[in-house]
Short mmCIF file of C-alpha atoms in Angstrom, two decimals:
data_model
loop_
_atom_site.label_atom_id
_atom_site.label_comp_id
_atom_site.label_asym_id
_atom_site.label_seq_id
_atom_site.Cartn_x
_atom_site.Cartn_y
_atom_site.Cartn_z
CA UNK A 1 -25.14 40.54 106.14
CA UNK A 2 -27.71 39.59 103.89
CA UNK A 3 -29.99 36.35 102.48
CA UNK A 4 -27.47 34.42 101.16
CA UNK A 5 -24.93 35.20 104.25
CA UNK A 6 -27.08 35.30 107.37
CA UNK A 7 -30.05 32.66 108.12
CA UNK A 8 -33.74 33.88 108.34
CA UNK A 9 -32.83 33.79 112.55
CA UNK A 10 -30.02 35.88 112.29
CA UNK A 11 -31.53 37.95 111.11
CA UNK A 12 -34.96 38.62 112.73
CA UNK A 13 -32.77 38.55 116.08
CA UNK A 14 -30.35 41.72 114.02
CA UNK A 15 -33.42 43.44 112.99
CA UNK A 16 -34.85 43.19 116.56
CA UNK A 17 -31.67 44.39 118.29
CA UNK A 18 -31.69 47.55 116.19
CA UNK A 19 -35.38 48.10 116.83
CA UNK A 20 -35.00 48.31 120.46
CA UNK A 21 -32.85 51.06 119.58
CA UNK A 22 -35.59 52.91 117.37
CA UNK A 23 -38.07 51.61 120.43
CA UNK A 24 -35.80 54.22 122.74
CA UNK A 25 -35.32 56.81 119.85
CA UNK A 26 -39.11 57.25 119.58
CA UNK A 27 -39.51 57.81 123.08
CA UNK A 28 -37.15 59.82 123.89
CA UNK A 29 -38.30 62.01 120.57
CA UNK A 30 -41.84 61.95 121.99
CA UNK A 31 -41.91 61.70 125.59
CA UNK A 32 -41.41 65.15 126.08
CA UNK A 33 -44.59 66.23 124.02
CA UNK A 34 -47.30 64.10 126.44
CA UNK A 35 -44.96 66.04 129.24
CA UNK A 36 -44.76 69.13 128.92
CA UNK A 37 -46.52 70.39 131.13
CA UNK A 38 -45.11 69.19 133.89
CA UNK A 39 -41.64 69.84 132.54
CA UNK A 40 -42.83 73.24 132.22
CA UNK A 41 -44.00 73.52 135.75
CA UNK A 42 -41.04 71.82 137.19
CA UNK A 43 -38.00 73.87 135.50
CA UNK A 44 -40.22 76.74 134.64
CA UNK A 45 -42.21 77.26 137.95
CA UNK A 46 -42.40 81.24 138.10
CA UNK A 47 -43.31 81.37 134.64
CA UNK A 48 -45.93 78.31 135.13
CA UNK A 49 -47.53 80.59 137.74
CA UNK A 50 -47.53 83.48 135.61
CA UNK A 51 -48.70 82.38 131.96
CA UNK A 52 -48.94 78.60 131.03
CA UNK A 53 -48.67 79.35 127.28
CA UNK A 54 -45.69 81.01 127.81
CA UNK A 55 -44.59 78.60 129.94
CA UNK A 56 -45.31 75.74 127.71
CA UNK A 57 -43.85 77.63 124.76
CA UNK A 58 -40.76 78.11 125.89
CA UNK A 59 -40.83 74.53 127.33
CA UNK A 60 -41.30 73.27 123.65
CA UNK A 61 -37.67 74.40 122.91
CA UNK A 62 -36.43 71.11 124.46
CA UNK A 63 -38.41 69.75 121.42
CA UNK A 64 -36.49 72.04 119.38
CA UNK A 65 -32.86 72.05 120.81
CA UNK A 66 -33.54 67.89 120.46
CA UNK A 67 -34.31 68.16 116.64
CA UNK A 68 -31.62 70.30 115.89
CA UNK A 69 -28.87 67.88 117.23
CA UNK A 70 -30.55 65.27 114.94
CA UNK A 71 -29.92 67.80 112.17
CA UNK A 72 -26.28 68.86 113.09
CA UNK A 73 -25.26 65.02 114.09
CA UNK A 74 -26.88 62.50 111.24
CA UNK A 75 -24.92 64.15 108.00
CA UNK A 76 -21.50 64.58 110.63
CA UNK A 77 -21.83 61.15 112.13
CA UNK A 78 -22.58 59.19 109.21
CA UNK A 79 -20.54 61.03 106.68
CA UNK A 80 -17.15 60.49 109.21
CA UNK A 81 -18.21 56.18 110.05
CA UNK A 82 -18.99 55.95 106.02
CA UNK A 83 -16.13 53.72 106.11
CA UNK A 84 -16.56 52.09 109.40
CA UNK A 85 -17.79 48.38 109.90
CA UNK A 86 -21.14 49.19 110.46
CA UNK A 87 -22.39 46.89 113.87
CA UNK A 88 -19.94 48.53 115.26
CA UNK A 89 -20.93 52.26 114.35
CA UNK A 90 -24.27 50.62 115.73
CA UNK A 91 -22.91 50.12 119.77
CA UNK A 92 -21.14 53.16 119.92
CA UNK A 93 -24.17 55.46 118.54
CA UNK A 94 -26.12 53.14 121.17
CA UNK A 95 -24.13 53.75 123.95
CA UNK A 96 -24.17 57.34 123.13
CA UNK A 97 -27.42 57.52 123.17
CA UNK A 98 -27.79 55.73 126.79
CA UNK A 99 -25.17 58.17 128.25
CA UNK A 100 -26.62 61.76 126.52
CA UNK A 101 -30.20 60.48 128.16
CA UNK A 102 -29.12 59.80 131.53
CA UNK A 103 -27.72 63.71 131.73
CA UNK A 104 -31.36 64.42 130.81
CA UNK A 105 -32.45 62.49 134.42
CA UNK A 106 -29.94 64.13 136.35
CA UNK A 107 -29.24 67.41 135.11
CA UNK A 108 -31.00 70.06 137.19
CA UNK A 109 -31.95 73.57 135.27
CA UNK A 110 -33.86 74.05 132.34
CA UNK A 111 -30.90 75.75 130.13
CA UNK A 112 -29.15 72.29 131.34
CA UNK A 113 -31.21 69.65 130.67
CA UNK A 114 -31.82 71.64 127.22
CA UNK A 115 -28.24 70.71 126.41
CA UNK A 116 -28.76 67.27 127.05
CA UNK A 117 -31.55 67.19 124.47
CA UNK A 118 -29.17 68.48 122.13
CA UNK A 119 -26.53 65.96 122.57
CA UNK A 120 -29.19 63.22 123.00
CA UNK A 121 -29.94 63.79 119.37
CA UNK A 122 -26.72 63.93 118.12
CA UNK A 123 -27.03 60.11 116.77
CA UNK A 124 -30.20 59.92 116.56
CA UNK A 125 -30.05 60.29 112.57
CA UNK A 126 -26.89 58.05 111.84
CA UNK A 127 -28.47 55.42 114.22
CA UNK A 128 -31.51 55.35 111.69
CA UNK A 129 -29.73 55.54 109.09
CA UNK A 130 -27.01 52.98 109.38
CA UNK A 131 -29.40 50.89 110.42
CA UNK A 132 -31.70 51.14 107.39
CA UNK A 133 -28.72 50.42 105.18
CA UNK A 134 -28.66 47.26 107.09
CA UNK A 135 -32.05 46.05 107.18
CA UNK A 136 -32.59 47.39 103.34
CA UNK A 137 -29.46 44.73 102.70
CA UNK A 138 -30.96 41.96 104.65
CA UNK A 139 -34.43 42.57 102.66
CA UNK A 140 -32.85 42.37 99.46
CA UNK A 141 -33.75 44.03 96.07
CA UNK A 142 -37.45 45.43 95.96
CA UNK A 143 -37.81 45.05 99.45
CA UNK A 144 -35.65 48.38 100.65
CA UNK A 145 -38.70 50.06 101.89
CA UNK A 146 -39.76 47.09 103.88
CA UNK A 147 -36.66 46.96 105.19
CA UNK A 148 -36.30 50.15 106.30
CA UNK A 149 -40.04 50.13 107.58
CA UNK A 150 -39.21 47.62 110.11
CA UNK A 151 -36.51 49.35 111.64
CA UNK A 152 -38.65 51.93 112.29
CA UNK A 153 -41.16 49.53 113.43
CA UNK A 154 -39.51 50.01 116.83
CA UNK A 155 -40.35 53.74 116.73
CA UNK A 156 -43.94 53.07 115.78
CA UNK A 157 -44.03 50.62 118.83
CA UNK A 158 -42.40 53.44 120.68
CA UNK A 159 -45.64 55.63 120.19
CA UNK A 160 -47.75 52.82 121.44
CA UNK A 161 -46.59 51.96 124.39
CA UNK A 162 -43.52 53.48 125.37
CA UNK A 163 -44.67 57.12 125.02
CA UNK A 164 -48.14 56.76 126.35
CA UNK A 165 -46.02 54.28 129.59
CA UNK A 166 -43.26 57.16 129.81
CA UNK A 167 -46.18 60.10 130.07
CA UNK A 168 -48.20 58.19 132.57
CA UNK A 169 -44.92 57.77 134.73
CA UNK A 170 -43.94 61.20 134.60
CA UNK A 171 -47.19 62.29 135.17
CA UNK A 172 -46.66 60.32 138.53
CA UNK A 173 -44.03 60.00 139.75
CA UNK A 174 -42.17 63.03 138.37
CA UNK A 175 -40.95 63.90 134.53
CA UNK A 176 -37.00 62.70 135.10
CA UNK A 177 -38.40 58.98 135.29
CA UNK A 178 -39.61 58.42 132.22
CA UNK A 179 -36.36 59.33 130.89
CA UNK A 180 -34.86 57.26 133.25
CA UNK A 181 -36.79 54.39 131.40
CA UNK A 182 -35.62 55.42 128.49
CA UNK A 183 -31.73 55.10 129.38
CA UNK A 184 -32.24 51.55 130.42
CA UNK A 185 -33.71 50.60 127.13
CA UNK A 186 -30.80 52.06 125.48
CA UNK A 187 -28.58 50.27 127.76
CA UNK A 188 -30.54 47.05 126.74
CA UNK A 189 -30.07 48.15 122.90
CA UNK A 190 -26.46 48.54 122.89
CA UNK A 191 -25.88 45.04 124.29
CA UNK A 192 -28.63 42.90 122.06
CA UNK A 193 -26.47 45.00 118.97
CA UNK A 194 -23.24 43.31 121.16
CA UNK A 195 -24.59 40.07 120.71
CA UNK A 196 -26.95 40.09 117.68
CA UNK A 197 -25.79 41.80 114.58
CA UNK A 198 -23.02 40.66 113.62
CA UNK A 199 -20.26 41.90 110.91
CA UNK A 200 -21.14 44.30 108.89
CA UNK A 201 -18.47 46.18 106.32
CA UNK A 202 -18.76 49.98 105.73
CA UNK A 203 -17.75 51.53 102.75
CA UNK A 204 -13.39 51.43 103.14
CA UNK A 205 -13.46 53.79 100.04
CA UNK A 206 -15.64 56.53 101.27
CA UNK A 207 -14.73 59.71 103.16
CA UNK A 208 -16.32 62.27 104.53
CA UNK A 209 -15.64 64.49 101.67
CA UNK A 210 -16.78 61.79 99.31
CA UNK A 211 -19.75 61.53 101.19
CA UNK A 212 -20.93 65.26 100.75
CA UNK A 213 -21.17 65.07 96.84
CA UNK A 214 -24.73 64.49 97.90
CA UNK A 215 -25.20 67.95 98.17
CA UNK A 216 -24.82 68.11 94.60
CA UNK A 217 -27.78 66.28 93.30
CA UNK A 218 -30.86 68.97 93.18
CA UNK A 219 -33.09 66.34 93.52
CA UNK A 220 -31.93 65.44 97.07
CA UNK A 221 -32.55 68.85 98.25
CA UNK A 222 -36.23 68.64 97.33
CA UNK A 223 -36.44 65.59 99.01
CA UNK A 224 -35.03 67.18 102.00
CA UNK A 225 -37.17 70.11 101.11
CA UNK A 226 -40.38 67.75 101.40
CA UNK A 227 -39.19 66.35 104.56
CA UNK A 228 -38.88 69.63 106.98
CA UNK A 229 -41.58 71.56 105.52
CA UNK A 230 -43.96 68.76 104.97
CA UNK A 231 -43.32 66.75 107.72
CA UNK A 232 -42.96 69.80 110.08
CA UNK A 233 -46.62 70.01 109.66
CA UNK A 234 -47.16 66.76 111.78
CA UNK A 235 -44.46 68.11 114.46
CA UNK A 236 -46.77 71.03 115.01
CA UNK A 237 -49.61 69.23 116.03
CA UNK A 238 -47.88 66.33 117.55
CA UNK A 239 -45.36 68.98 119.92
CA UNK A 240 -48.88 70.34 121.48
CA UNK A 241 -50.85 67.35 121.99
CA UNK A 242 -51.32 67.44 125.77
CA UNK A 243 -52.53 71.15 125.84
CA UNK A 244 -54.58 69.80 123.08
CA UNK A 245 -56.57 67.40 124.87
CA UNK A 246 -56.64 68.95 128.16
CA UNK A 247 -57.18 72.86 127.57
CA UNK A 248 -59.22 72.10 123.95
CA UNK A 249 -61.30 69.37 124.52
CA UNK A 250 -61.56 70.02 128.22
CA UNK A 251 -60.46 66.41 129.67
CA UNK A 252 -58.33 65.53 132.17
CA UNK A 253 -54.74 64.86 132.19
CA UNK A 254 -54.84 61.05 132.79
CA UNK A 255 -56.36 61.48 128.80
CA UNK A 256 -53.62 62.62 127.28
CA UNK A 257 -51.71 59.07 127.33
CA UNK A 258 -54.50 57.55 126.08
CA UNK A 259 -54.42 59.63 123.34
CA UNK A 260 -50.72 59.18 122.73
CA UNK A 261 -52.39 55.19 122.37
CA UNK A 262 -54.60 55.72 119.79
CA UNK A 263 -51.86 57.66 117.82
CA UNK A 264 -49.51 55.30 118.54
CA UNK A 265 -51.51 52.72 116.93
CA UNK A 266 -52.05 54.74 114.12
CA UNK A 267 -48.33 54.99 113.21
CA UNK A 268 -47.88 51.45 113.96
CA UNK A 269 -50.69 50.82 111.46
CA UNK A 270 -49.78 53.34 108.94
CA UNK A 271 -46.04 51.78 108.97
CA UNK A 272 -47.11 48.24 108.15
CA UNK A 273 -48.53 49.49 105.15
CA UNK A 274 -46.33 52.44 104.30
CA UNK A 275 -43.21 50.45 103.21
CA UNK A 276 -45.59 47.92 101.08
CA UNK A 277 -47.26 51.15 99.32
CA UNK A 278 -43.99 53.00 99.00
CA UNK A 279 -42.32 49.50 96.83
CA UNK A 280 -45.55 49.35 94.76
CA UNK A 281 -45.82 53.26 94.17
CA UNK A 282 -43.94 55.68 95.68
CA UNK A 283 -44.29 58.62 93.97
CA UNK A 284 -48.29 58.13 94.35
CA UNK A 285 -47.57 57.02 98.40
CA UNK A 286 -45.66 60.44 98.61
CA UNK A 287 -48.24 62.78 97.16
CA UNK A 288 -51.24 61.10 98.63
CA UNK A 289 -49.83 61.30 102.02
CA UNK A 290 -48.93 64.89 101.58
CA UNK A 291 -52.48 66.02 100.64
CA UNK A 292 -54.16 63.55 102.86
CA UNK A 293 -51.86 65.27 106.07
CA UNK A 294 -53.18 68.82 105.27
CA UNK A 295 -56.81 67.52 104.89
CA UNK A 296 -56.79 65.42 108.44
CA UNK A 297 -55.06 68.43 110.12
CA UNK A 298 -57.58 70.64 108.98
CA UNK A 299 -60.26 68.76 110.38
CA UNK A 300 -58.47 68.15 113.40
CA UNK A 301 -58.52 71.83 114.12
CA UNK A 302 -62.61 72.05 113.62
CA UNK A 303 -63.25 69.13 115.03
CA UNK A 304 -60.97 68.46 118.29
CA UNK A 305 -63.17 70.09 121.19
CA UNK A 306 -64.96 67.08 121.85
CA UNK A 307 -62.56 64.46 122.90
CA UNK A 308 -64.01 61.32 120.78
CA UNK A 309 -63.40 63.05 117.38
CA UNK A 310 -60.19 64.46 118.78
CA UNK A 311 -59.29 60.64 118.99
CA UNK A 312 -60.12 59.70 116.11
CA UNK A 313 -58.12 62.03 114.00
CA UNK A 314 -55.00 61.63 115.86
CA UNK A 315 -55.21 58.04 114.77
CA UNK A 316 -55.44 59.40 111.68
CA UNK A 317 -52.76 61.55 111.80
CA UNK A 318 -50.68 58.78 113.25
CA UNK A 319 -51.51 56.50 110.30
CA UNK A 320 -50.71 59.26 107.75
CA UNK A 321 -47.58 60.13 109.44
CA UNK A 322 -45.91 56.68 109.41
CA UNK A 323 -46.75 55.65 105.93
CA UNK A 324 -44.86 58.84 104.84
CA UNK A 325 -41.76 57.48 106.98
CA UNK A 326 -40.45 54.96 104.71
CA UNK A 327 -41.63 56.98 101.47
CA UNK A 328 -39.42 59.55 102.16
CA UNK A 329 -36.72 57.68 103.28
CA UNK A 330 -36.97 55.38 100.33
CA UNK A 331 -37.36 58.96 97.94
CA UNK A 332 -33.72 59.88 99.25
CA UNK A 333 -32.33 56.54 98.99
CA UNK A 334 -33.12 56.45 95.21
CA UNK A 335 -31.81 59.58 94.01
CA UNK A 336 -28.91 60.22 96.12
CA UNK A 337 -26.78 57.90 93.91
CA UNK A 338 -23.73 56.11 95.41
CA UNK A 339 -23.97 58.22 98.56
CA UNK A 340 -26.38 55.83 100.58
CA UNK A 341 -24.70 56.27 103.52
CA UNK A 342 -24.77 60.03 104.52
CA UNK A 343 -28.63 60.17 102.27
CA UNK A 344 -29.80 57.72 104.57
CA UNK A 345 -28.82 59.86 107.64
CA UNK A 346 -30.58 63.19 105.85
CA UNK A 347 -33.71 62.04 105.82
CA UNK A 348 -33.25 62.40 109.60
CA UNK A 349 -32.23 65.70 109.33
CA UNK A 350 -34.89 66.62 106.93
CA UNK A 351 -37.45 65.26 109.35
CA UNK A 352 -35.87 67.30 112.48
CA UNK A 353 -35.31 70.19 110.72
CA UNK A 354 -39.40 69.25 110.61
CA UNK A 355 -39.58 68.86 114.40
CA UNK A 356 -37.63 72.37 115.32
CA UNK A 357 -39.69 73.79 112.90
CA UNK A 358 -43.43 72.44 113.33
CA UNK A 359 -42.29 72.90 118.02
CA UNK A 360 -41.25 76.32 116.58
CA UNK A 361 -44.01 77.78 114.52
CA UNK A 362 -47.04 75.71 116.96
CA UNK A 363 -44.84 77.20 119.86
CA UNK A 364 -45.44 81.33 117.87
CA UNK A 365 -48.89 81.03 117.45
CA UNK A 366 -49.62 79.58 120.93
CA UNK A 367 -47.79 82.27 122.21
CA UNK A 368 -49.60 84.87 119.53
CA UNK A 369 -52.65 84.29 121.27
CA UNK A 370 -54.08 82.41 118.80
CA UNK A 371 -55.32 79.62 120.61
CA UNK A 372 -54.05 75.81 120.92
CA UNK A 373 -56.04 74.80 117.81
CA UNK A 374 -53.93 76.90 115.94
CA UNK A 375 -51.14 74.63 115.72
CA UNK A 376 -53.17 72.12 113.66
CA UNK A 377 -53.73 75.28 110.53
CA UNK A 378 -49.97 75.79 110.93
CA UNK A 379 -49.85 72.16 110.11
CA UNK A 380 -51.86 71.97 107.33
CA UNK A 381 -50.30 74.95 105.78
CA UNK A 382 -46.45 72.92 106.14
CA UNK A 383 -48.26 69.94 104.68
CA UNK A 384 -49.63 71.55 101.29
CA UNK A 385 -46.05 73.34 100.74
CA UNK A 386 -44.42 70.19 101.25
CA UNK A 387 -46.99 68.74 98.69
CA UNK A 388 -46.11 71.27 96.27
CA UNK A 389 -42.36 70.62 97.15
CA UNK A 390 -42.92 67.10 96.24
CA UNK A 391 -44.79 67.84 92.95
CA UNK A 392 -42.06 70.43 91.99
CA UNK A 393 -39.32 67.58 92.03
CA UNK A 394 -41.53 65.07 90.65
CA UNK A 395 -41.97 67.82 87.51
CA UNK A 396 -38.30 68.89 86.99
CA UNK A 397 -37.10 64.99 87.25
CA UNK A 398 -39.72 64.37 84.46
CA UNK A 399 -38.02 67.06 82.29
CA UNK A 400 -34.72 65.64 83.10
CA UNK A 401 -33.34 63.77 79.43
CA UNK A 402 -32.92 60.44 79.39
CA UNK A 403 -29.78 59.08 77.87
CA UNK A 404 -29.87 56.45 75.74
CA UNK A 405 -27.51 53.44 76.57
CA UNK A 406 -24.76 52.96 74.37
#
C-alpha cells in the first residue's frame, strides 16, 4: 500500500483502523496509572490498610510486569512475522490484544491479573511497529515521521479521553470496567483492520535470524540506550500521577482525571508537531526534547503542591513527551539499515524497558520515604543521562569515516 497503489480514502480509512488500535494500546498502557489506587485497595486491601505507599508501590508492578512483556514480545513478534503479509500480522496482534485484556477484567488476585498485564503487552510493540512501517509507506519519502506520528496519534487521543474516561469509570464503578472498555475497543480494532487495510506484503526474504543483525549496529543500541533511560524519566512521573495530585497538591480524587486531560492534550499537541520537527531536524528535535524533559520535571517537583501549576506542567510534560515519540522512532528507523522491521518494534522495547524502569525507580523512592515528589528528581536525573546518551551517539557517528562513492 502506498500513493500510487491506494487512493487518498483508502488510506485515511487504513490509517484510522490502526489508530483505534494505538487508541486501546494507550489506554490500556495508562489506565492503570490514574488507578492505582483503587487497584491497590481492591487486590491489596490488608496492605492498603496498613501503608498506602507500600501499597501503591507494589501496585505499580502491574505497570512494570506490563512494560516488560512489551520488551520481551516486540523484537520476538516482529522478528518471527518479518516475512508475513503485514494486515494480517495486524488482526492477529489485535485480537491478541482484545483476548490478553479481557483476562485483566476477569481474573481475580493480584499475582493473576499481574500476568495478564504481562501477556497484554506481549504485542503491544510489533503492533506499533508494523504499523509504522505501514503508515511510513503510505506517507512516502520525507514524510516517515509523519507517518509514524499519526499512528500514534491514536495513543495521544488515548491520553485525552480514553485514560481520563477509563479513570473516571473505575473510580466509579469499580477498576475491572475500564478495562472492560478497553477490550471492546480492541474488539472494534481488529475488525475496522478486517475491513480497512488491505494487502500488505512482508518481507518473504527475512527471518528471524536475519532480522537480529540489528543487534550489530552500535548505533542502534544508543538509540535504544536513549529510549529506556531517557524516556524512563517521563514513566516515573507519569506511573505516580494520582498520588501526585491527591496526596501532593492536596485535591480530591475526582482531579486526577482532569489532570490526565490536560496531559492528554499535551501529548496530543506535542505529537502534531513532533513528527513535523523530527523531518526538518531530528537530531536538534532529539536533544532539545531531552534537556527540555529534565528542566520541566524539575520544576514539576518544586512547583506541584498547588494544583494550578501542577496542571500546567503536566501539559508540559505531555507536550515534551510526544514530540520525542516519533524522534526516536524515526532515530531507529534510520540507522538500523535493512532491518526496519524488528528496529521498528525496538523502539517499543526501548520505551518499556523506560516504563519498568521509571514504575520501578518512582516505585523505590516512594517506598524510601522520600516523598511523592521524589519521583519527578528521579525523572529528571533519567532525562539528562538519556541526553548525554543521545549526544554520545551523535559524537561517535560524527567520527564515523565517510566512504567515498566509487
Amino acid at each position: 500500500m502506498n500513493p500510487s497503489t491506494a487512493t487518498r480514502g483508502a488510506a485515511k480509512r487504513a490509517l484510522l483502523s490502526l489508530a483505534i488500535g494505538s487508541f486501546g494500546i494507550g489506554m490500556t498502557e495508562f489506565v492503570v496509572m490514574g488507578l492505582l489506587p483503587d487497584i491497590a485497595a481492591d487486590l491489596l486491601p490488608s496492605l492498603w490498610s496498613s501503608s498506602r505507599e507500600d501499597a501503591l508501590s507494589q501496585t505499580g508492578w502491574l505497570i512494570s510486569l506490563y512494560a516488560l512483556g512489551v520488551v520481551v514480545g516486540a523484537p520476538t513478534i516482529a522478528g518471527f512475522v518479518a516475512r508475513f503479509p503485514r494486515h494480517r500480522v495486524m488482526i492477529c496482534l489485535a485480537l491478541a490484544l482484545t483476548v490478553f485484556n479481557a483476562l485483566t477484567v476477569v481474573l481475580p488476585t493480584f499475582e493473576l491479573v499481574g500476568a495478564s498485564r504481562f501477556l497484554a503487552g506481549l504485542p503491544h510493540g510489533a503492533y506499533f511497529g508494523i504499523g509504522a512501517l505501514v503508515a511510513a509507506d503510505v506517507m512516502g519519502p520525507g514524510n516517515r515521521a509523519k507517518g509514524v506520528a499519526f499512528i500514534l496519534t491514536g495513543l495521544t487521543v488515548a491520553n485525552v479521553v480514553g485514560v481520563p474516561l477509563g479513570t473516571f469509570l473505575g473510580q466509579q464503578w469499580g477498576w475491572r470496567v475500564a478495562f472492560a472498555v478497553v477490550a471492546l475497543v480492541f474488539a472494534l480494532a481488529t475488525l475496522c483492520i478486517s475491513f480497512f487495510v488491505p494487502e500488505h506484503a512482508g518481507d518473504a526474504g527475512r527471518t528471524m535470524r536475519a532480522e537480529l543483525r540489528v543487534f550489530r549496529i552500535p548505533q542502534v543500541w544508543f538509540v535504544l540506550g536513549v529510549g529506556a533511560v531517557g524516556f524512563g524519566g517521563f514513566f516515573a512521573v507519569y506511573s505516580y500521577i494520582a498520588p501526585l495530585v491527591t496526596e501532593v497538591a492536596g485535591s480530591p480524587e475526582w482531579a486526577v482525571p482532569i489532570v490526565l486531560v490536560i496531559m492528554g492534550l499535551g501529548m496530543t499537541a506535542g505529537n502534531l508537531v513532533g513528527g513535523h520537527f523530527a523531518d526538518i531536524d531530528l537530531k536538534r528535535t532529539l536533544l532539545f526534547g531531552l534537556a527540555a524533559m529534565a528542566a520541566v520535571f524539575a520544576l514539576l517537583a518544586l512547583l506541584s503542591f498547588w494544583i494550578i501549576t501542577l496542571g500546567l506542567l503536566v501539559f508540559v510534560v505531555g507536550f515534551v513527551s510526544s514530540v520525542l515519540s516519533p524522534t526516536i522512532q524515526t532515530r531507529l528507523m534510520d540507522v538500523a539499515e535493512d532491518n526496519q522491521s524488528i528496529a521498528a518494534a525496538l523502539n517499543h522495547s526501548a520505551l518499556n524497558i523506560g516504563n519498568s524502569l521509571g514504575a520501578f525507580l518512582g516505585g523505590a523512592v516512594i517506598a524510601m520515604g522520600w516523598g511523592f515528589v521524589a519521583p519527578s528528581w528521579t525523572g529528571a536525573v533519567l532525562a539528562l543521562a538519556g541526553l548525554g546518551i543521545a549526544l554520545l551517539s551523535y559524537r561517535l557517528e560524527a567520527r564515523r569515516p565517510v566512504v567515498a562513492p566509487s
